[in-house]
Amino acid sequence: MKIESLEIFHIESPTLEPFVTAFGSNHVIGSLLVRIESEGIIGWGEAAPWSLPFYSPEWAGGIYALARQVLAPILINQELEGGADVQRAFAPIKGNYFAKAAFDLALWDWLARKADVPLWKYLGGSQGIADVGEDFGVVDDIEVLLKQIGRGISEGFPRTKLKIRPGWDLEMLRRVRQEFPDAVFHADANSGYTLDDIEMFRAIDDLNLAMIEQPLAFDDLHDHAKLAKMIRTPICLDETITSAKRAEQAIELGACGFINIKPGRVGGLTNALQILQTARDANVSCWIGGMLESAVGASFCIALATLPGMGYASDIFATRRFWPRDLADKEISIHAPGKIAAFEGAGVGCVPDENQLRAVTVQHCTF
Ligand code: OSB
Ligand code: MG
């Protein structure tokens, strides 16, 4: 196929309430949407690095500029058979994974719509249902958090993720473990610590957590490999894993027991599938993460999370968990306890709602 027309939207969407992590507090999520059209078929992609470069070096305003000035012009005249062609075309552009992902995902959606099947089926899945967990940001009040965790567990979520940051870590985790001795928990540090915090990591070892996610710097492999030898709690890498090569190196170094695959962070579905394969071959467990995308972006996560080889429930959420309403024309909801189902239509099965999209767009261009 050749892209006949292309549109890029930089959106900033307000969430229900601020989501607090090691980096600070967010109540507007910055994201990029790409719409491609060819042969009368439309494909949508979404990548959400958030509004400022606090999670990774990318940010919504930055990737919009790159998408408009560099990536869209590269892609517009290419013959594209699949995601590998998108990756090849973008190969001279270093890094900028989220920016590339929005285009890669749009092509996958287009391909599945062209084949007239849901994306999960197009990827080779056998059922359109993903196992999902619950995720809590930093909450100042431990009593409030305990109530929320209890509610999540009683609603049937198979595991709970707790964001930690210096000052909201060991004491909180101990209290949670004391209240819920048998529940499955893990902590996500969003790169807020260093090896100097080894005493805290050793203390966490006593709490029987399923894993600790991205304890050290966003781009580090070396120190994570060192830390993995010093503690028993398995390490899950998130921010660090930006490509299949990085995944291979992390596994070879023994830097992680789990990988949180986010299609945006790794440059799209093409690379996410490659990482899944690399991890499977090495017996390292994966699960799928998201960045609080709309139902459009989250649907790529759902499709991935339905594939075999998931070793842990994924971070995919019902629309109502974080949003007053979805940007898309459909809402994601909990299908059964701890389960989210993919939409039934072809591709990702949803599109941005036109009025909603207009309301949250801050920059837009057309090719
Ligand atoms: O895994 O870090 C994660 C957001 C929602 C759900 C899961 C995660 C995230 C983030 C937060 O990446 C990014 C940030 O804290 O700025
Ligand atoms: Mg994380």
Coordinates of C-alpha atoms and ligand atoms in Angstrom, one line a residue:
M1 CA 0.0 0.0 0.0
K2 CA 0.9 3.6 -0.3
I3 CA -0.4 6.2 2.2
E4 CA -2.7 8.6 0.2
S5 CA -3.4 11.0 3.0
L6 CA -2.2 11.3 6.5
E7 CA -3.2 13.4 9.5
I8 CA -1.4 14.0 12.8
F9 CA -3.0 15.3 16.0
H10 CA -1.3 16.4 19.1
I11 CA -3.8 16.0 21.9
E12 CA -3.8 16.9 25.6
S13 CA -6.6 15.1 27.4
P14 CA -7.7 15.8 31.1
T15 CA -8.0 12.7 33.3
L16 CA -10.5 12.3 36.1
E17 CA -7.9 12.9 38.8
P18 CA -4.1 13.4 38.9
F19 CA -2.0 10.3 38.5
V20 CA 1.1 10.6 40.7
T21 CA 4.3 8.7 40.1
A22 CA 8.0 9.1 40.9
F23 CA 8.1 12.1 38.5
G24 CA 5.3 14.2 39.7
S25 CA 1.6 14.6 39.2
N26 CA -0.3 14.5 35.9
H27 CA -3.8 15.3 35.2
V28 CA -3.5 16.0 31.5
I29 CA -2.1 13.2 29.2
G30 CA -0.2 14.4 26.1
S31 CA -0.6 12.0 23.2
L32 CA -0.1 11.7 19.4
L33 CA -2.7 10.3 17.0
V34 CA -1.9 9.4 13.4
R35 CA -4.6 8.8 10.8
I36 CA -3.6 7.2 7.5
E37 CA -5.9 6.6 4.5
S38 CA -5.4 4.4 1.5
E39 CA -7.7 2.4 -0.9
G40 CA -10.7 3.8 1.0
I41 CA -9.5 2.2 4.3
I42 CA -8.5 4.3 7.3
G43 CA -6.0 3.3 10.0
W44 CA -5.4 5.0 13.4
G45 CA -2.4 4.9 15.6
E46 CA -1.7 6.5 19.0
A47 CA 1.4 7.0 21.1
A48 CA 1.3 8.7 24.5
P49 CA 4.7 9.8 25.9
W50 CA 2.8 12.3 28.1
S51 CA 3.1 16.1 28.1
L52 CA 6.7 16.5 29.3
P53 CA 9.8 14.2 29.1
F54 CA 9.5 12.8 32.6
Y55 CA 8.9 9.2 31.7
S56 CA 11.3 9.0 28.8
P57 CA 13.1 11.7 26.7
E58 CA 10.1 12.0 24.5
W59 CA 7.1 14.3 25.0
A60 CA 3.9 14.9 23.0
G61 CA 4.9 18.4 21.7
G62 CA 8.3 17.1 20.7
I63 CA 7.0 14.0 18.9
Y64 CA 4.4 16.1 17.1
A65 CA 7.1 18.3 15.7
L66 CA 9.2 15.3 14.6
A67 CA 6.2 13.5 13.1
R68 CA 5.2 16.6 11.1
Q69 CA 8.6 17.7 9.9
V70 CA 10.4 14.4 9.5
L71 CA 8.4 11.2 9.9
A72 CA 5.3 11.9 7.8
P73 CA 7.3 13.2 4.8
I74 CA 9.5 10.0 4.9
L75 CA 6.5 7.7 4.9
I76 CA 4.1 9.4 2.6
N77 CA 5.6 8.1 -0.7
Q78 CA 6.8 4.7 0.5
E79 CA 5.5 1.4 -0.6
L80 CA 4.5 -0.3 2.7
E81 CA 3.7 -4.0 3.0
G82 CA 4.0 -4.2 6.7
G83 CA 5.4 -2.8 9.9
A84 CA 9.0 -3.9 9.0
D85 CA 8.8 -1.4 6.1
V86 CA 7.9 1.4 8.5
Q87 CA 10.8 0.5 10.7
R88 CA 13.2 0.4 7.8
A89 CA 12.0 3.8 6.5
F90 CA 12.5 5.3 9.9
A91 CA 15.8 3.6 10.7
P92 CA 18.0 6.7 9.9
I93 CA 16.1 8.6 12.6
K94 CA 17.6 7.7 16.0
G95 CA 15.5 7.0 19.1
N96 CA 12.1 8.7 19.1
Y97 CA 10.3 5.5 19.7
F98 CA 6.9 6.9 20.6
A99 CA 6.9 9.1 17.5
K100 CA 7.6 6.1 15.3
A101 CA 5.1 4.0 17.1
A102 CA 2.1 6.2 16.2
F103 CA 2.8 5.5 12.5
D104 CA 3.7 1.8 12.9
L105 CA 0.4 1.2 14.8
A106 CA -1.6 3.1 12.2
L107 CA -0.3 0.7 9.6
W108 CA -1.1 -2.4 11.7
D109 CA -4.7 -1.1 12.2
W110 CA -5.0 -0.4 8.5
L111 CA -3.7 -3.9 7.6
A112 CA -6.1 -5.6 10.0
R113 CA -9.0 -3.5 8.7
K114 CA -8.0 -4.3 5.1
A115 CA -8.0 -8.0 6.1
D116 CA -11.4 -7.3 7.8
V117 CA -10.4 -9.0 11.1
P118 CA -9.9 -7.8 14.6
L119 CA -6.3 -6.9 15.3
W120 CA -5.8 -9.7 17.9
K121 CA -6.8 -12.2 15.3
Y122 CA -4.6 -10.6 12.7
L123 CA -1.7 -11.1 15.1
G124 CA -2.5 -14.8 15.5
G125 CA -4.3 -14.7 18.8
S126 CA -6.9 -17.4 19.6
Q127 CA -9.2 -15.3 21.8
G128 CA -9.7 -11.6 22.2
I129 CA -9.5 -11.4 26.0
A130 CA -6.6 -10.0 28.1
D131 CA -5.8 -10.6 31.7
V132 CA -5.5 -7.2 33.5
G133 CA -4.5 -5.9 36.9
E134 CA -5.1 -2.8 39.0
D135 CA -2.6 0.1 39.2
F136 CA -2.4 2.8 41.8
G137 CA -0.4 6.0 41.7
V138 CA 1.2 7.5 44.7
V139 CA -1.7 8.3 47.1
D140 CA -0.8 10.4 50.2
D141 CA -3.2 8.8 52.5
I142 CA -2.5 5.1 53.3
E143 CA -6.0 4.5 54.6
V144 CA -7.5 5.7 51.3
L145 CA -5.1 3.5 49.4
L146 CA -5.9 0.4 51.5
K147 CA -9.6 0.9 50.8
Q148 CA -8.9 1.2 47.0
I149 CA -6.7 -1.9 47.0
G150 CA -9.3 -3.9 48.9
R151 CA -12.0 -2.8 46.4
G152 CA -9.8 -3.9 43.5
I153 CA -9.1 -7.3 45.0
S154 CA -12.8 -7.9 45.8
E155 CA -13.6 -6.9 42.1
G156 CA -11.4 -9.8 41.1
F157 CA -8.2 -8.1 39.8
P158 CA -5.5 -10.8 39.9
R159 CA -2.7 -8.4 41.0
T160 CA -2.1 -4.9 42.1
K161 CA 0.7 -2.6 41.1
L162 CA 1.7 0.2 43.4
K163 CA 3.7 3.2 42.3
I164 CA 6.6 4.0 44.7
R165 CA 8.9 7.0 45.1
P166 CA 11.4 8.0 47.8
G167 CA 9.2 8.8 50.8
W168 CA 6.4 6.6 49.7
D169 CA 7.9 3.1 49.5
L170 CA 8.9 0.7 52.3
E171 CA 6.5 1.8 55.0
M172 CA 3.6 1.9 52.6
L173 CA 4.5 -1.5 51.1
R174 CA 4.8 -3.1 54.6
R175 CA 1.4 -1.8 55.6
V176 CA -0.2 -3.1 52.4
R177 CA 1.4 -6.5 52.9
Q178 CA 0.2 -6.6 56.5
E179 CA -3.4 -5.9 55.4
F180 CA -3.4 -8.2 52.4
P181 CA -1.0 -11.1 53.3
D182 CA -1.9 -13.3 50.3
A183 CA -2.5 -10.9 47.5
V184 CA -0.2 -10.5 44.5
F185 CA 1.5 -7.1 44.5
H186 CA 4.4 -5.4 42.7
A187 CA 6.0 -2.0 43.0
D188 CA 6.8 0.3 40.1
A189 CA 9.6 2.8 40.9
N190 CA 9.6 4.6 37.5
S191 CA 13.4 4.9 37.7
G192 CA 13.3 6.9 41.0
Y193 CA 16.2 5.1 42.8
T194 CA 19.9 4.3 42.5
L195 CA 22.1 1.5 43.8
D196 CA 22.7 3.7 46.9
D197 CA 19.2 2.6 47.9
I198 CA 20.2 -1.0 48.3
E199 CA 19.1 -1.2 51.9
M200 CA 15.5 -0.4 50.9
F201 CA 15.6 -3.0 48.1
R202 CA 16.9 -5.6 50.5
A203 CA 14.1 -4.7 53.0
I204 CA 11.5 -5.0 50.1
D205 CA 12.8 -8.6 49.6
D206 CA 10.9 -9.6 52.8
L207 CA 7.6 -8.5 51.4
N208 CA 7.2 -11.2 48.8
L209 CA 6.5 -8.9 45.8
A210 CA 6.0 -10.4 42.4
M211 CA 8.6 -8.0 41.0
I212 CA 10.0 -4.5 41.2
E213 CA 9.5 -2.5 38.1
Q214 CA 12.2 -0.1 36.7
P215 CA 13.9 0.6 40.1
L216 CA 16.9 2.4 38.5
A217 CA 17.6 4.9 35.7
F218 CA 15.4 5.0 32.6
D219 CA 18.3 4.0 30.3
D220 CA 20.3 1.7 32.5
L221 CA 21.1 -2.0 32.0
H222 CA 24.4 -2.3 33.9
D223 CA 23.2 -1.3 37.4
H224 CA 19.9 -3.3 37.0
A225 CA 22.1 -6.4 36.3
K226 CA 24.1 -5.7 39.4
L227 CA 20.9 -5.2 41.5
A228 CA 19.4 -8.4 40.2
K229 CA 22.3 -10.3 41.8
M230 CA 21.9 -8.5 45.1
I231 CA 18.1 -9.1 45.7
R232 CA 15.7 -11.9 45.4
T233 CA 12.7 -9.9 44.2
P234 CA 12.6 -10.2 40.4
I235 CA 13.3 -7.1 38.4
C236 CA 10.9 -6.0 35.6
L237 CA 12.2 -3.6 33.1
D238 CA 9.9 -1.0 31.6
E239 CA 11.6 2.3 30.6
T240 CA 15.0 0.7 29.7
I241 CA 13.6 -1.7 27.0
T242 CA 13.3 0.4 23.9
S243 CA 14.0 -2.2 21.2
A244 CA 14.4 -6.0 20.6
K245 CA 18.2 -5.5 20.8
R246 CA 17.9 -3.9 24.3
A247 CA 15.7 -6.8 25.4
E248 CA 18.2 -9.3 24.1
Q249 CA 21.0 -7.4 26.0
A250 CA 19.0 -7.1 29.2
I251 CA 18.3 -10.9 29.1
E252 CA 21.9 -11.7 28.4
L253 CA 23.1 -9.6 31.3
G254 CA 20.5 -11.0 33.7
A255 CA 19.1 -7.6 34.3
C256 CA 15.5 -8.6 34.4
G257 CA 13.1 -11.5 35.0
F258 CA 10.2 -9.7 33.4
I259 CA 9.7 -7.2 30.6
N260 CA 6.8 -4.8 30.5
I261 CA 6.2 -4.3 26.8
K262 CA 4.6 -1.0 25.8
P263 CA 4.0 -0.7 22.1
G264 CA 4.6 3.1 22.2
R265 CA 7.9 2.9 24.1
V266 CA 9.4 0.4 21.7
G267 CA 8.5 2.1 18.5
G268 CA 5.3 0.1 17.7
L269 CA 3.7 -3.3 17.3
T270 CA 6.4 -4.5 14.9
N271 CA 9.1 -4.3 17.6
A272 CA 6.8 -5.3 20.5
L273 CA 6.2 -8.6 18.7
Q274 CA 9.9 -9.1 18.2
I275 CA 10.5 -8.5 21.9
L276 CA 7.8 -10.9 22.8
Q277 CA 9.6 -13.6 20.6
T278 CA 13.0 -12.8 22.0
A279 CA 11.7 -13.1 25.6
R280 CA 9.8 -16.3 24.9
D281 CA 12.9 -17.9 23.4
A282 CA 14.8 -17.0 26.6
N283 CA 12.0 -18.0 29.0
V284 CA 11.6 -14.4 30.3
S285 CA 8.0 -13.5 31.1
C286 CA 6.3 -10.5 29.5
W287 CA 3.2 -8.5 30.2
I288 CA 1.8 -5.5 28.4
G289 CA 1.8 -2.0 29.7
G290 CA 0.1 1.2 28.6
M291 CA 0.5 4.9 29.1
L292 CA -3.2 5.8 29.7
E293 CA -3.9 6.0 26.0
S294 CA -7.5 6.4 24.7
A295 CA -9.3 3.3 23.7
V296 CA -7.7 3.6 20.3
G297 CA -4.1 3.3 21.7
A298 CA -5.2 0.9 24.5
S299 CA -6.7 -1.5 21.9
F300 CA -3.2 -2.2 20.5
C301 CA -2.2 -3.2 24.1
I302 CA -5.2 -5.4 24.4
A303 CA -4.4 -7.2 21.1
L304 CA -0.9 -7.8 22.2
A305 CA -2.0 -9.0 25.7
T306 CA -4.2 -11.6 24.2
L307 CA -1.2 -13.4 22.7
P308 CA 0.4 -16.5 24.2
G309 CA 3.4 -15.9 26.5
M310 CA 2.0 -13.4 28.9
G311 CA 3.5 -14.2 32.3
Y312 CA 1.6 -11.6 34.4
A313 CA -1.6 -9.6 34.2
S314 CA -1.3 -6.5 32.0
D315 CA -1.7 -2.8 32.7
I316 CA -4.8 -2.1 30.6
F317 CA -7.7 -0.2 32.2
A318 CA -11.3 0.4 31.8
T319 CA -12.0 3.9 30.4
R320 CA -13.9 4.9 33.5
R321 CA -10.9 4.2 35.7
F322 CA -9.0 7.2 34.5
W323 CA -11.2 9.2 32.1
P324 CA -14.4 11.3 32.4
R325 CA -15.2 9.8 28.9
D326 CA -13.2 8.2 26.2
L327 CA -11.7 10.0 23.2
A328 CA -12.8 7.0 21.1
D329 CA -16.4 6.2 20.0
K330 CA -16.3 3.2 22.3
E331 CA -15.4 2.7 25.9
I332 CA -13.2 0.0 27.3
S333 CA -14.9 -1.9 30.2
I334 CA -14.2 -4.8 32.4
H335 CA -15.5 -7.9 30.7
A336 CA -15.2 -10.3 33.7
P337 CA -13.1 -10.1 36.9
G338 CA -9.6 -9.3 35.8
K339 CA -10.4 -9.5 32.1
I340 CA -10.8 -6.9 29.3
A341 CA -12.1 -7.9 25.9
A342 CA -11.0 -6.5 22.6
F343 CA -13.6 -4.7 20.5
E344 CA -15.4 -6.8 17.9
G345 CA -14.8 -4.8 14.8
A346 CA -11.9 -5.0 12.3
G347 CA -8.5 -3.5 13.3
V348 CA -8.7 -2.0 16.7
G349 CA -12.5 -1.8 16.4
C350 CA -12.8 1.8 17.4
V351 CA -12.0 5.3 16.1
P352 CA -11.6 8.7 17.7
D353 CA -15.0 10.4 18.2
E354 CA -14.9 13.5 16.0
N355 CA -16.2 16.0 18.6
Q356 CA -14.0 14.6 21.3
L357 CA -11.0 14.7 19.1
R358 CA -11.6 18.4 18.2
A359 CA -12.0 19.2 21.9
V360 CA -8.6 17.9 23.0
T361 CA -6.5 18.7 19.9
V362 CA -3.9 21.4 20.4
Q363 CA -2.0 21.0 17.1
H364 CA -3.1 19.3 13.9
C365 CA -1.7 18.9 10.3
T366 CA -2.7 17.1 7.1
F367 CA -0.6 15.6 4.3
Ligands
OSB1 O1 4.3 1.4 33.9 O2 5.1 3.2 34.4 C1 4.2 2.5 34.1 C2 1.4 5.1 33.5 C3 0.3 4.4 33.6 C4 0.4 3.0 33.9 C5 1.6 2.4 34.0 C6 2.8 3.2 33.9 C7 2.6 4.5 33.6 C8 3.8 5.4 33.4 C9 3.9 6.6 34.2 O3 4.7 5.1 32.7 C10 4.8 7.6 33.6 C11 5.1 8.6 34.6 O4 5.1 8.3 35.8 O5 5.3 9.8 34.2
MG2 MG 6.3 1.2 34.6

